[in-house]
XYZ file of C-alpha atoms in Angstrom:
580
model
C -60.409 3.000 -22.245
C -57.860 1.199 -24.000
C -54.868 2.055 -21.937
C -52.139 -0.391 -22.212
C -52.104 -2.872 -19.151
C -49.073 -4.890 -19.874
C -50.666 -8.001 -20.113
C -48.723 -9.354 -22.322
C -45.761 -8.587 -21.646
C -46.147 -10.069 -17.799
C -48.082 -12.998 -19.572
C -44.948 -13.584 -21.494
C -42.727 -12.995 -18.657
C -44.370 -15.272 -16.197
C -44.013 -17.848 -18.953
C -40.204 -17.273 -19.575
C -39.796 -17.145 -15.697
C -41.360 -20.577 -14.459
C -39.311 -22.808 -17.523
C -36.281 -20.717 -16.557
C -36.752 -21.153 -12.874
C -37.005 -25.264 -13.229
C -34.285 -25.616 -15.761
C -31.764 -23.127 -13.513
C -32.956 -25.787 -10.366
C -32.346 -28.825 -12.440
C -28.868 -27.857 -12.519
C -28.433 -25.984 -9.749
C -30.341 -28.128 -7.477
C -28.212 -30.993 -8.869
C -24.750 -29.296 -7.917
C -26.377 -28.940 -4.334
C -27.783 -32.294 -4.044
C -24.370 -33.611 -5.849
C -22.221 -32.080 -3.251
C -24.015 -33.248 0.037
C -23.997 -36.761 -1.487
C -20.457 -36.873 -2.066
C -20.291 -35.256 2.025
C -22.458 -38.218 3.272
C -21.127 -40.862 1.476
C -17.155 -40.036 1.490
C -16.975 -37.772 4.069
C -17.161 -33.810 4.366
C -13.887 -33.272 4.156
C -14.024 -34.502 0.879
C -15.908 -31.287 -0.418
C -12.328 -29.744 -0.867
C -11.963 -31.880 -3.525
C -14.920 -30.823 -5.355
C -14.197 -26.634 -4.406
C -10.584 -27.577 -5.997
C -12.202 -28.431 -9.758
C -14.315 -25.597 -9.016
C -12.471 -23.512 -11.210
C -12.150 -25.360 -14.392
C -16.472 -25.610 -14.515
C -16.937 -21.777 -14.213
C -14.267 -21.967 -17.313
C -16.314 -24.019 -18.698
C -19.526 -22.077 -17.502
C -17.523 -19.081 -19.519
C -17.606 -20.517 -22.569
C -21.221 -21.974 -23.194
C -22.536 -18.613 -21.470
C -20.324 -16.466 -24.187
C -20.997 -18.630 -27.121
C -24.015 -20.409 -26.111
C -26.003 -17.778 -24.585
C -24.500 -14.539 -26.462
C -25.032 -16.671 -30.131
C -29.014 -17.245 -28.599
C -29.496 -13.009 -27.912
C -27.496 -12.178 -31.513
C -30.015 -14.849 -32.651
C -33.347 -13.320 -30.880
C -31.968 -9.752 -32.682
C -31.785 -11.755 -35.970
C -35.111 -12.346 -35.624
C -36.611 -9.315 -34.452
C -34.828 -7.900 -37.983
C -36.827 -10.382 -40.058
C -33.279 -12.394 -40.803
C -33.978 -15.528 -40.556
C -31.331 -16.878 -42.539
C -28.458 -15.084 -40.515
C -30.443 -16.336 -37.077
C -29.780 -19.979 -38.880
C -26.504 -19.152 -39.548
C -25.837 -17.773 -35.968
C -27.018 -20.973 -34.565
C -24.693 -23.355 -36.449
C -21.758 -21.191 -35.978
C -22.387 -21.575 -32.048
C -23.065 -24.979 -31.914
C -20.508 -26.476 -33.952
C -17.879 -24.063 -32.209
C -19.012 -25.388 -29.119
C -18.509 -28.793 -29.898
C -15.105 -28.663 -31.560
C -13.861 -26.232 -28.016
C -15.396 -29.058 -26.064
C -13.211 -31.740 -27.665
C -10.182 -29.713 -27.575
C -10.503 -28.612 -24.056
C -10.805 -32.456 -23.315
C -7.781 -33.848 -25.572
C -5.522 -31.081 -23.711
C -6.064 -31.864 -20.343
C -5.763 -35.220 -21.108
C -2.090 -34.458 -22.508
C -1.266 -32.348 -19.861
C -3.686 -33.465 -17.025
C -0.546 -33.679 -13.989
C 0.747 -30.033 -15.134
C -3.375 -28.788 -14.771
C -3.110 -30.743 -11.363
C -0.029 -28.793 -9.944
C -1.826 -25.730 -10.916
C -4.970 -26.503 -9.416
C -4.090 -27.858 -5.986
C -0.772 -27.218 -4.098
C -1.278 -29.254 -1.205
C 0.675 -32.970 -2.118
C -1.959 -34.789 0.246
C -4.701 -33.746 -1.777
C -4.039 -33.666 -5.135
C -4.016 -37.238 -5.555
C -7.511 -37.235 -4.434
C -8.240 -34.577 -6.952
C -6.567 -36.280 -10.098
C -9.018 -39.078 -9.245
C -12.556 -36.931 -9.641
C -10.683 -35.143 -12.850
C -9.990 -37.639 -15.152
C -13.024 -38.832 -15.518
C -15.189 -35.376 -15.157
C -12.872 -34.321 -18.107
C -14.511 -36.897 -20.615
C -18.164 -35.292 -20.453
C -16.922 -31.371 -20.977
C -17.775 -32.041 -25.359
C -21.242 -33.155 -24.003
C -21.644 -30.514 -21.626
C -20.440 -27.410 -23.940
C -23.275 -28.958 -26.618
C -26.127 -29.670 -24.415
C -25.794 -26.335 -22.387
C -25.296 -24.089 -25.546
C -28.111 -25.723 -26.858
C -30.582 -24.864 -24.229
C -30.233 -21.421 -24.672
C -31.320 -21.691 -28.424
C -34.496 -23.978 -27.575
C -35.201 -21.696 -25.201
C -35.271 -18.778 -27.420
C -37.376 -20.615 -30.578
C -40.442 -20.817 -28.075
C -39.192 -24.506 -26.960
C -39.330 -23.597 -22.875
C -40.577 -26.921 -21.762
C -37.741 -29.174 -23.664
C -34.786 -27.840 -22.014
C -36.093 -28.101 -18.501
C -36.909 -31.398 -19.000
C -33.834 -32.459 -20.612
C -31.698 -31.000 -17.668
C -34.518 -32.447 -15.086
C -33.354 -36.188 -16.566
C -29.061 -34.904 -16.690
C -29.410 -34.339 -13.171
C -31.743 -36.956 -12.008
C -29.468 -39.490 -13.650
C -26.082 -38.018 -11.896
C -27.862 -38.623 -8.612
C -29.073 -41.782 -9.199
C -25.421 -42.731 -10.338
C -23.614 -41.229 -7.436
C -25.402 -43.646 -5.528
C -25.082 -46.694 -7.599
C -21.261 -45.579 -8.638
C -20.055 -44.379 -4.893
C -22.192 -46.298 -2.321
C -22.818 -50.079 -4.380
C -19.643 -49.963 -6.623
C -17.272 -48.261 -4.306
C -15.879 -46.048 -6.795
C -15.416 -43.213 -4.703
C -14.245 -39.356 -6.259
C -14.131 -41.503 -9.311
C -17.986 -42.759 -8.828
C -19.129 -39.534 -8.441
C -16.978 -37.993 -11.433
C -18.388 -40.992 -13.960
C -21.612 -40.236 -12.875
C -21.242 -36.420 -13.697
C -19.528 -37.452 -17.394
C -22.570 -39.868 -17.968
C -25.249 -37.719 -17.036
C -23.913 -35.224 -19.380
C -24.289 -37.484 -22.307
C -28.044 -38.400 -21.196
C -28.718 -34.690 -21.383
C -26.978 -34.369 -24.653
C -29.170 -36.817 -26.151
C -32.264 -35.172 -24.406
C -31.627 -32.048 -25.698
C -31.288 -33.439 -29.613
C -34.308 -34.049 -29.904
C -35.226 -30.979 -30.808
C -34.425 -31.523 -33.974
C -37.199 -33.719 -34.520
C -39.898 -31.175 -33.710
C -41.888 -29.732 -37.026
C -42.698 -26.359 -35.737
C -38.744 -25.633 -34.695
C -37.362 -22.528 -36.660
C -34.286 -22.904 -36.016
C -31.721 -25.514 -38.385
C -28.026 -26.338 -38.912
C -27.075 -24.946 -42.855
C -23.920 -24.739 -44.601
C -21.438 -21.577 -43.755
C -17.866 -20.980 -44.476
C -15.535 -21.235 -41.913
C -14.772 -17.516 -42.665
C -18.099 -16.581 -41.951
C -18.075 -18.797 -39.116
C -15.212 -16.867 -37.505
C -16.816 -13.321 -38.337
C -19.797 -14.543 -36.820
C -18.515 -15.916 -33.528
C -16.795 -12.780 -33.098
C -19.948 -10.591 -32.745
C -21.141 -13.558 -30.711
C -18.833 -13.638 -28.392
C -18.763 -9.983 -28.082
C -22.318 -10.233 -27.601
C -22.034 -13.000 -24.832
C -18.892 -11.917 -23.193
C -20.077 -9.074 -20.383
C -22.434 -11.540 -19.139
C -20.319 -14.597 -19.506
C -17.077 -12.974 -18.013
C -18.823 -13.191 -14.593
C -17.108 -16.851 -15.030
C -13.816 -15.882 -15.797
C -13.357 -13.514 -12.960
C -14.977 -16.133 -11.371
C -12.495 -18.379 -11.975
C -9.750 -16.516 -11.058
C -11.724 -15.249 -7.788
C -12.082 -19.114 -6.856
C -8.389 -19.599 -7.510
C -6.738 -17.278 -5.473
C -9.624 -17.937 -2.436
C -8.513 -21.456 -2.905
C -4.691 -20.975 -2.376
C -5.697 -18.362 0.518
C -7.751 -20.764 2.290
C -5.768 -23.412 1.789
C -2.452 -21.923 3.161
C -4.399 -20.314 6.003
C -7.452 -22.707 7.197
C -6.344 -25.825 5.239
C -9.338 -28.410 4.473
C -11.629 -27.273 6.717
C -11.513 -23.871 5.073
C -12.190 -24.996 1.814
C -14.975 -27.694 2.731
C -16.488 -24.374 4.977
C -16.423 -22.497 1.684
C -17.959 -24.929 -0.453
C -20.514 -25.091 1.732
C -21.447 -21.520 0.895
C -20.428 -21.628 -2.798
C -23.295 -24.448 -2.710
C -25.723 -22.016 -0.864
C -25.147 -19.692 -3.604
C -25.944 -22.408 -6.010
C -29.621 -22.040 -4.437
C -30.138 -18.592 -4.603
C -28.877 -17.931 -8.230
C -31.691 -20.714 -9.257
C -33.620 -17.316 -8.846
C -31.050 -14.696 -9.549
C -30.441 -16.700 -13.122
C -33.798 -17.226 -13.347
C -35.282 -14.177 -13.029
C -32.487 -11.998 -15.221
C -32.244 -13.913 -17.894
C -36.427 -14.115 -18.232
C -36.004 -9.911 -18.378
C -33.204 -10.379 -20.968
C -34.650 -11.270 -23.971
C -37.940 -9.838 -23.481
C -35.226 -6.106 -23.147
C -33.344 -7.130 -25.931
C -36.428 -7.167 -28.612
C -38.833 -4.351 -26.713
C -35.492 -1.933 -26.535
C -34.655 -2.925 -30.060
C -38.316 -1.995 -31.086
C -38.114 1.689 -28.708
C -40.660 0.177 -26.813
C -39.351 1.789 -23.573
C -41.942 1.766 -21.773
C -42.658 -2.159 -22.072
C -38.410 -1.622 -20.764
C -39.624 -0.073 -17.987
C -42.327 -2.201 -17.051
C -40.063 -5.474 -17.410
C -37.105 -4.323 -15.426
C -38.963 -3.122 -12.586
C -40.920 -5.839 -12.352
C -37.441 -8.368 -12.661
C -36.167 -5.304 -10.080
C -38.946 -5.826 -7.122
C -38.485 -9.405 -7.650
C -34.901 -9.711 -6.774
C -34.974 -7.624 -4.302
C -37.549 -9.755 -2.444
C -35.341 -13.097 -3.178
C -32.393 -11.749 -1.670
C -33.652 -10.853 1.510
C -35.477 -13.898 2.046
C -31.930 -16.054 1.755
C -30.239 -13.572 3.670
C -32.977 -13.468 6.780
C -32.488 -17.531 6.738
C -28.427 -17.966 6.464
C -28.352 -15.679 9.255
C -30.967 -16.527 11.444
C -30.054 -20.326 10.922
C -27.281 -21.050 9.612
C -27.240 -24.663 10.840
C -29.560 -25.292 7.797
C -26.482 -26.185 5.807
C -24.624 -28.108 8.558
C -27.992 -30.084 8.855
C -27.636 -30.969 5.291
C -24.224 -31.531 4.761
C -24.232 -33.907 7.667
C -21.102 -31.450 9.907
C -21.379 -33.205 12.814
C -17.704 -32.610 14.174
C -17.611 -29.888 16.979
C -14.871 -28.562 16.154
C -16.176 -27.691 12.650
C -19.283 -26.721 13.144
C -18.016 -22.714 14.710
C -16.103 -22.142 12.045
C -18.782 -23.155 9.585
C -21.498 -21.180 11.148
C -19.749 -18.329 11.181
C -18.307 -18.307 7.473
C -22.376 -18.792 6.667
C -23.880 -16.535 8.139
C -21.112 -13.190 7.053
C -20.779 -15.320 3.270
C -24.709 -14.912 3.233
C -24.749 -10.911 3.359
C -22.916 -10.352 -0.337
C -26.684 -11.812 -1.707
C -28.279 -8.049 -0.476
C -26.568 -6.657 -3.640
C -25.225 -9.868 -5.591
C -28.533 -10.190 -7.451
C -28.935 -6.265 -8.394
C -26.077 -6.323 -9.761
C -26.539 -9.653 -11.827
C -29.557 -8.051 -13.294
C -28.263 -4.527 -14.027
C -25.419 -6.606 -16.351
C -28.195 -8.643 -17.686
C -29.613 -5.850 -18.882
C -26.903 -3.847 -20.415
C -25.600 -6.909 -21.945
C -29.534 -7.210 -23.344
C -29.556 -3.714 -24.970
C -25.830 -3.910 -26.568
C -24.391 -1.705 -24.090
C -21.496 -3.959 -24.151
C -19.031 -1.364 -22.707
C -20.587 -0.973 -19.603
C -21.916 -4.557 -19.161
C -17.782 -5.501 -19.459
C -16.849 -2.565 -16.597
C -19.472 -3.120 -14.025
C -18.367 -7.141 -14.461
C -14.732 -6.479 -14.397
C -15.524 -4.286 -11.386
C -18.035 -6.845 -9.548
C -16.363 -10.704 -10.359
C -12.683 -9.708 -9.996
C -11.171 -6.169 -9.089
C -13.376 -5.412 -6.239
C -13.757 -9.005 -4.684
C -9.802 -9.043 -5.003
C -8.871 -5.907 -3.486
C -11.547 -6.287 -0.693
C -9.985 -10.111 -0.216
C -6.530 -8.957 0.134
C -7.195 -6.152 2.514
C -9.372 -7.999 4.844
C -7.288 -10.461 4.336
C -4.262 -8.689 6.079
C -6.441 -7.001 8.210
C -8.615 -9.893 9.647
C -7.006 -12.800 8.914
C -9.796 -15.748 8.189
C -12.604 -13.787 8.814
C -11.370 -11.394 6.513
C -11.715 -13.950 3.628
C -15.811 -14.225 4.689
C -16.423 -10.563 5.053
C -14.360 -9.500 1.650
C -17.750 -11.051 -0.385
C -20.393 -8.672 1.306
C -18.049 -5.830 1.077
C -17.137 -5.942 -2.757
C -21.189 -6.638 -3.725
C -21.973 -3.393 -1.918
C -19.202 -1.446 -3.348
C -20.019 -2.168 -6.891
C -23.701 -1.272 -6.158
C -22.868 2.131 -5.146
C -21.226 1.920 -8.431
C -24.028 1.618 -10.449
C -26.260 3.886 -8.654
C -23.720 6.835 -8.340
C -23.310 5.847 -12.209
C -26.726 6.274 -13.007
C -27.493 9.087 -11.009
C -24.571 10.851 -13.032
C -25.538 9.772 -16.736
C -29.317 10.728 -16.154
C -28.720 14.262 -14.631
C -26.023 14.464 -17.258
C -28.035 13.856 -20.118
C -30.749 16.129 -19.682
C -34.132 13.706 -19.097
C -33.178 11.453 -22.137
C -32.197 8.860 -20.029
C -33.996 7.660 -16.611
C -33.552 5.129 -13.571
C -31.766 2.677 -12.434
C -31.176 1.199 -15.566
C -30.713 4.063 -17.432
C -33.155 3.584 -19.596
C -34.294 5.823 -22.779
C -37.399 8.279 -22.291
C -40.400 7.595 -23.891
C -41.238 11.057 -26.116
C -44.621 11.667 -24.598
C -45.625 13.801 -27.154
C -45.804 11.633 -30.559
C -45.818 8.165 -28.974
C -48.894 6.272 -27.555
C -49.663 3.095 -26.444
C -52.820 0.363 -26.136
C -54.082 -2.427 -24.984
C -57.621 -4.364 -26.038
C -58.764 -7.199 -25.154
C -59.212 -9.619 -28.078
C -62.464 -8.794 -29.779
C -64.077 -7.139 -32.780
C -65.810 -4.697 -31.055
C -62.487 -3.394 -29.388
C -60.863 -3.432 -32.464
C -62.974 -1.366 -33.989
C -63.469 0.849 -30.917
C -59.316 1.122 -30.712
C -59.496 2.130 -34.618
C -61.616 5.116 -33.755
C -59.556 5.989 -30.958
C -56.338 6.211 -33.025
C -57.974 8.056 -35.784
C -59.336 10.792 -33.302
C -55.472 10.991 -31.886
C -54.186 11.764 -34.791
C -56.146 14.180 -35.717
C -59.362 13.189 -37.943
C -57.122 13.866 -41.625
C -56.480 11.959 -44.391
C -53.273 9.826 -42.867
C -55.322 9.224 -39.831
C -57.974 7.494 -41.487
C -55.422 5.325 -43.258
C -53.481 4.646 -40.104
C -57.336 3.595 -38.236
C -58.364 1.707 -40.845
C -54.641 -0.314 -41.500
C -55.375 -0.730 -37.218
C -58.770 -2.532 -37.626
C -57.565 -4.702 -40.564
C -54.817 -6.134 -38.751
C -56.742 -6.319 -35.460
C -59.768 -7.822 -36.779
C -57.594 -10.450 -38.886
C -56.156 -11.677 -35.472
C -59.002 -12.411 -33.790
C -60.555 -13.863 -36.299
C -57.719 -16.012 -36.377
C -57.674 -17.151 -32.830
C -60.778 -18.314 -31.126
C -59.615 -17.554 -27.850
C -56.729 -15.372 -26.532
C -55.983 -12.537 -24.326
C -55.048 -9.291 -25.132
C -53.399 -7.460 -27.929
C -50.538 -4.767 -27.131
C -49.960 -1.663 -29.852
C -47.910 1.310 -29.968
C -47.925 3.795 -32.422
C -45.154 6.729 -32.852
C -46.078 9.676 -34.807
C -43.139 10.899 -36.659
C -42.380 13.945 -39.021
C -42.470 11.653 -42.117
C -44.292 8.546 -41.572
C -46.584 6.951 -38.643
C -45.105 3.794 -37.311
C -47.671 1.237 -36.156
C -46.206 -1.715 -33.989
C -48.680 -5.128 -32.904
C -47.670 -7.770 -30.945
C -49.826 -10.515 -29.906
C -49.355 -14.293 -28.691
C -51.983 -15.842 -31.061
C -51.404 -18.177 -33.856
C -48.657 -17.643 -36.034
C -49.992 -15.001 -38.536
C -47.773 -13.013 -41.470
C -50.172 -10.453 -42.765
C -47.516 -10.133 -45.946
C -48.267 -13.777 -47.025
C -51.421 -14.877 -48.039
C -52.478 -18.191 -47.480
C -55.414 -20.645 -47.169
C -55.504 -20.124 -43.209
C -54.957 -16.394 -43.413
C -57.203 -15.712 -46.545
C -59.680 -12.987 -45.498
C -60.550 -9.740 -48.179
C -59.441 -7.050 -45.862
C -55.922 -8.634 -46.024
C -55.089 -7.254 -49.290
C -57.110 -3.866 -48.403
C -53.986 -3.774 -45.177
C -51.043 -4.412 -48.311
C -52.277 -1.165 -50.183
C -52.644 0.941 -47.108
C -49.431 0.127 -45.645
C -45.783 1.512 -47.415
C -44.265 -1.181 -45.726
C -45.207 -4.159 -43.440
C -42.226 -6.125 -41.358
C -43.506 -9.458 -39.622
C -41.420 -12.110 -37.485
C -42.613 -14.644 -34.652
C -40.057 -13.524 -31.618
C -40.373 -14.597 -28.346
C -43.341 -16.916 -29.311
C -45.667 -13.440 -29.811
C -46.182 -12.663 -33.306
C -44.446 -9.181 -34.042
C -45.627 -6.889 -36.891
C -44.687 -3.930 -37.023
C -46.653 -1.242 -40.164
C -45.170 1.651 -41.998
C -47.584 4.511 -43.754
C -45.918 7.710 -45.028
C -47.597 10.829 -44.800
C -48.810 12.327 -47.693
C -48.308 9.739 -49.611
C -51.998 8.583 -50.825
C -52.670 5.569 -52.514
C -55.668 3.878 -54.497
C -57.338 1.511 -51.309
């Protein structure tokens, strides 16, 4: 009757996924829209320009994903441990690093900004038309570390709406001033680079407000610079497997650049910016979706909920799958999508471009797989593997597949080499897996090589949010474990805390509990997504007389608010009876 639906968890999901969804397309749709301005206003050709900075934003991307993102997971963990003081502590130490790498970044490539050139572009026609667009993107990359980092953190203290919107109004405004700066002011690369800088500092702002929200939990506090340092390292180890995609992304873009440059000049490098946008589209979803799964893993695996694993992963799974075929069907069946947009109207292009399309568009069959399947390792602290499988997917296999192909196909080698590395490192992690679960006996399962739920003391619920079912799910529980004293203590410490929710919450959906019988003590864990309600703390609000009846009961009671659900998990010993 009260078997566990998972409600709330796909509740919670769906309401990770849309925010995430919108605030991946304000960017991403931004870069898109960005780059087919700058191809009708200055000319298509002119997208080598932009593929030539490439490199330096996926550095950039590197760093806010590693510090930003990793310090907003070691934060969520914080949490789910009932630290709040080290989750405030993680938060300043990510921020403030961010902004101090930001100006640093900035004042060296400032000092050094013709060396950074040379190494950037080796073509002498070009580069001139590349220092133009980089001394003035340069001067936003402080704003652009802060505001960045700082959406991961909103997102992760229950803020989903604020960093969409802030990112919405970044983006907006770049467009607005690309057209203003490039096609009234005749600025040119320049236009379009001032526009990028300024629209960076509008999001900035944006963002900061934040701060002046009453129910954030979340605040800057005083820390050592010791304990800064100690606690950036375990952030950035955190961060790193998933962030690293934009190192070996960096370096990827590097050496395709200097390939395609030497062998297909311009053309080759406007053809592959064209699909480096297209890519742009497709990981609105591929973001979107794993890093909605990531933090719901992170605090269900952390709790041995593996079942609420399960039902997340397969869920982000089915998804992705579903995404990528849908982008592959179109770049291959018409390809002239993107020539439509990006205005290719030469015939001499427009071969070359279709075909670099339509092979570019087949690495997405396995490219978002294996984004999630890092996600998730990186989620659950499996930071060994996340690191090999993304050492293995964003640089050794893309390189070695690039450099045969390469000599063995010339140009169309260069197109081919992304499908071919995708695949390989998905046979990867499925010969992986397949080897670790047969290996280790039925303790681990799937894809994702997930833990086993132990069938045999563990048991999970669902009700929906009323007395009666509490009640009923109180009996339940106390015929499950056997009708004995610890049973009735566990039942009755299940309808205290049950009833005291919905009492608390006039309307709401359903309540999720698991409870894991162990030799010792019975472990009771509640989530819900009502009002925010500590049963340790009595209040005014929360002031009801079975409250204190639930403190005696229970040897120990942990609460936090995580995810925006309000977790509480109950701990009675056996044979330990107490005066109720």
């Amino acid at each position: 009757m009260y078997k566990r639906n998972y409600d709330l968890i796909n509740t919670k999901f769906r309401e990770f996924l849309i925010p995430t969804l919108f605030t991946s397309m304000a960017g991403n749709i931004s870069i898109f829209i960005d780059s087919i301005l700058v191809s009708m206003l200055i000319g298509v050709i002119n997208l080598s320009v932009m593929q030539i900075i490439e490199p330096v934003s996926t550095l950039l991307n590197l760093l806010y994903w590693m510090i930003g993102l990793g310090g907003s997971l070691v934060c969520s963990i914080a949490k789910a441990e009932f630290d709040n003081k080290k989750s405030d502590e993680l938060f300043t130490s990510s921020i403030v690093s961010m902004i101090i790498i930001g100006i640093v970044i900035t004042v060296i490539c400032l000092l050094f900004s013709n060396n950074i050139l040379h190494v950037l572009c080796s073509s002498d026609s070009l580069r001139p038309l590349v220092g133009q667009f980089f001394k003035y993107y340069i001067l936003g990359i402080p704003f652009l570390c802060y505001m960045m980092s700082m959406s991961y953190f909103i997102r992760a203290d229950g803020f989903l709406k604020l960093p969409f919107i802030s990112l919405v109004i970044s983006n907006a405004s770049n467009l607005v001033l690309d057209v203003i700066f490039i096609s009234y002011l005749n600025l040119g690369l320049e236009g379009a680079a001032l526009a990028t800088t300024t629209s960076f500092i509008i999001g900035s702002i944006c963002m900061s407000t934040y701060f002046f929200r009453k129910s954030r939990t979340l605040k800057f506090i005083k820390i050592s610079v010791l304990s800064m340092i100690k606690y950036l390292k375990d952030i950035c180890k955190s961060g790193y497997s998933t962030a690293s995609t934009q190192l070996y992304l960096t370096i990827k873009l590097y050496v395709i650049n200097i390939i395609l440059l030497n062998i297909a000049g311009a053309l080759g490098l406007a053809a592959f910016n064209m699909c480096y946008n297209s890519l742009f589209i497709i990981s609105i979803f591929i973001i979107g979706i794993a890093q909605s799964m990531s933090p719901i893993v992170s605090v269900y695996y952390k709790e041995k909920d593996y079942l609420g694993v399960d039902y997340v992963t397969s869920k982000s799974l089915k998804m992705m799958i579903v995404v990528s075929l849908v982008f592959v069907a179109i770049l291959t069946i018409y390809p002239q999508i993107l020539l439509l947009l990006f205005k290719v109207k030469n015939p001499e292009y427009i071969p070359y471009v279709m075909n670099a399309v339509r092979l570019f568009s087949l690495s997405f069959l396995a490219l978002g797989i294996n984004f999630l399947y890092i996600f998730y390792a990186q989620a659950i602290q499996k930071d060994k593997i996340a690191n090999i499988m993304q050492i293995i997917e964003g640089l050794i296999f893309p390189l070695i597949s690039l450099v045969i192909l390469v000599f063995a196909l010339g140009d169309l080698g260069i197109w081919l080499s992304f499908f071919v590395s995708e695949v390989a490192v998905l046979l990867c992690i499925i010969g992986y897996s397949r080897y670790i679960n047969k290996k280790s006996d039925g303790k681990y399962h799937g894809l994702f090589i997930n833990k086993s739920s132990d069938e045999k003391n563990f048991i999970d619920y669902t009700i929906n949010a009323n007395i009666k079912e509490a009640v009923g799910l109180s009996g339940e529980i106390n015929k499950y474990l056997g009708d004995n004293l610890d049973s009735t203590r566990v039942s009755l410490a299940v309808e205290e805390i049950l009833t005291n929710i919905v009492q608390l919450n006039e309307s709401m959906g359903t309540i999720d509990l698991y409870l894991k019988d162990n030799e010792e003590e019975i472990i009771l864990s509640i989530k819900d997504d009502g009002v925010e309600y500590n049963p340790v703390i009595e209040s005014d609000q929360l002031k009801f007389d079975n409250i204190s009846v639930l403190n005696k009961i229970a040897d120990k009671i942990d609460y936090t608010r995580v995810l925006g659900l309000n977790s509480t998990i109950i701990t009675v010993k056996k044979n330990n009876y107490k005066q109720v």
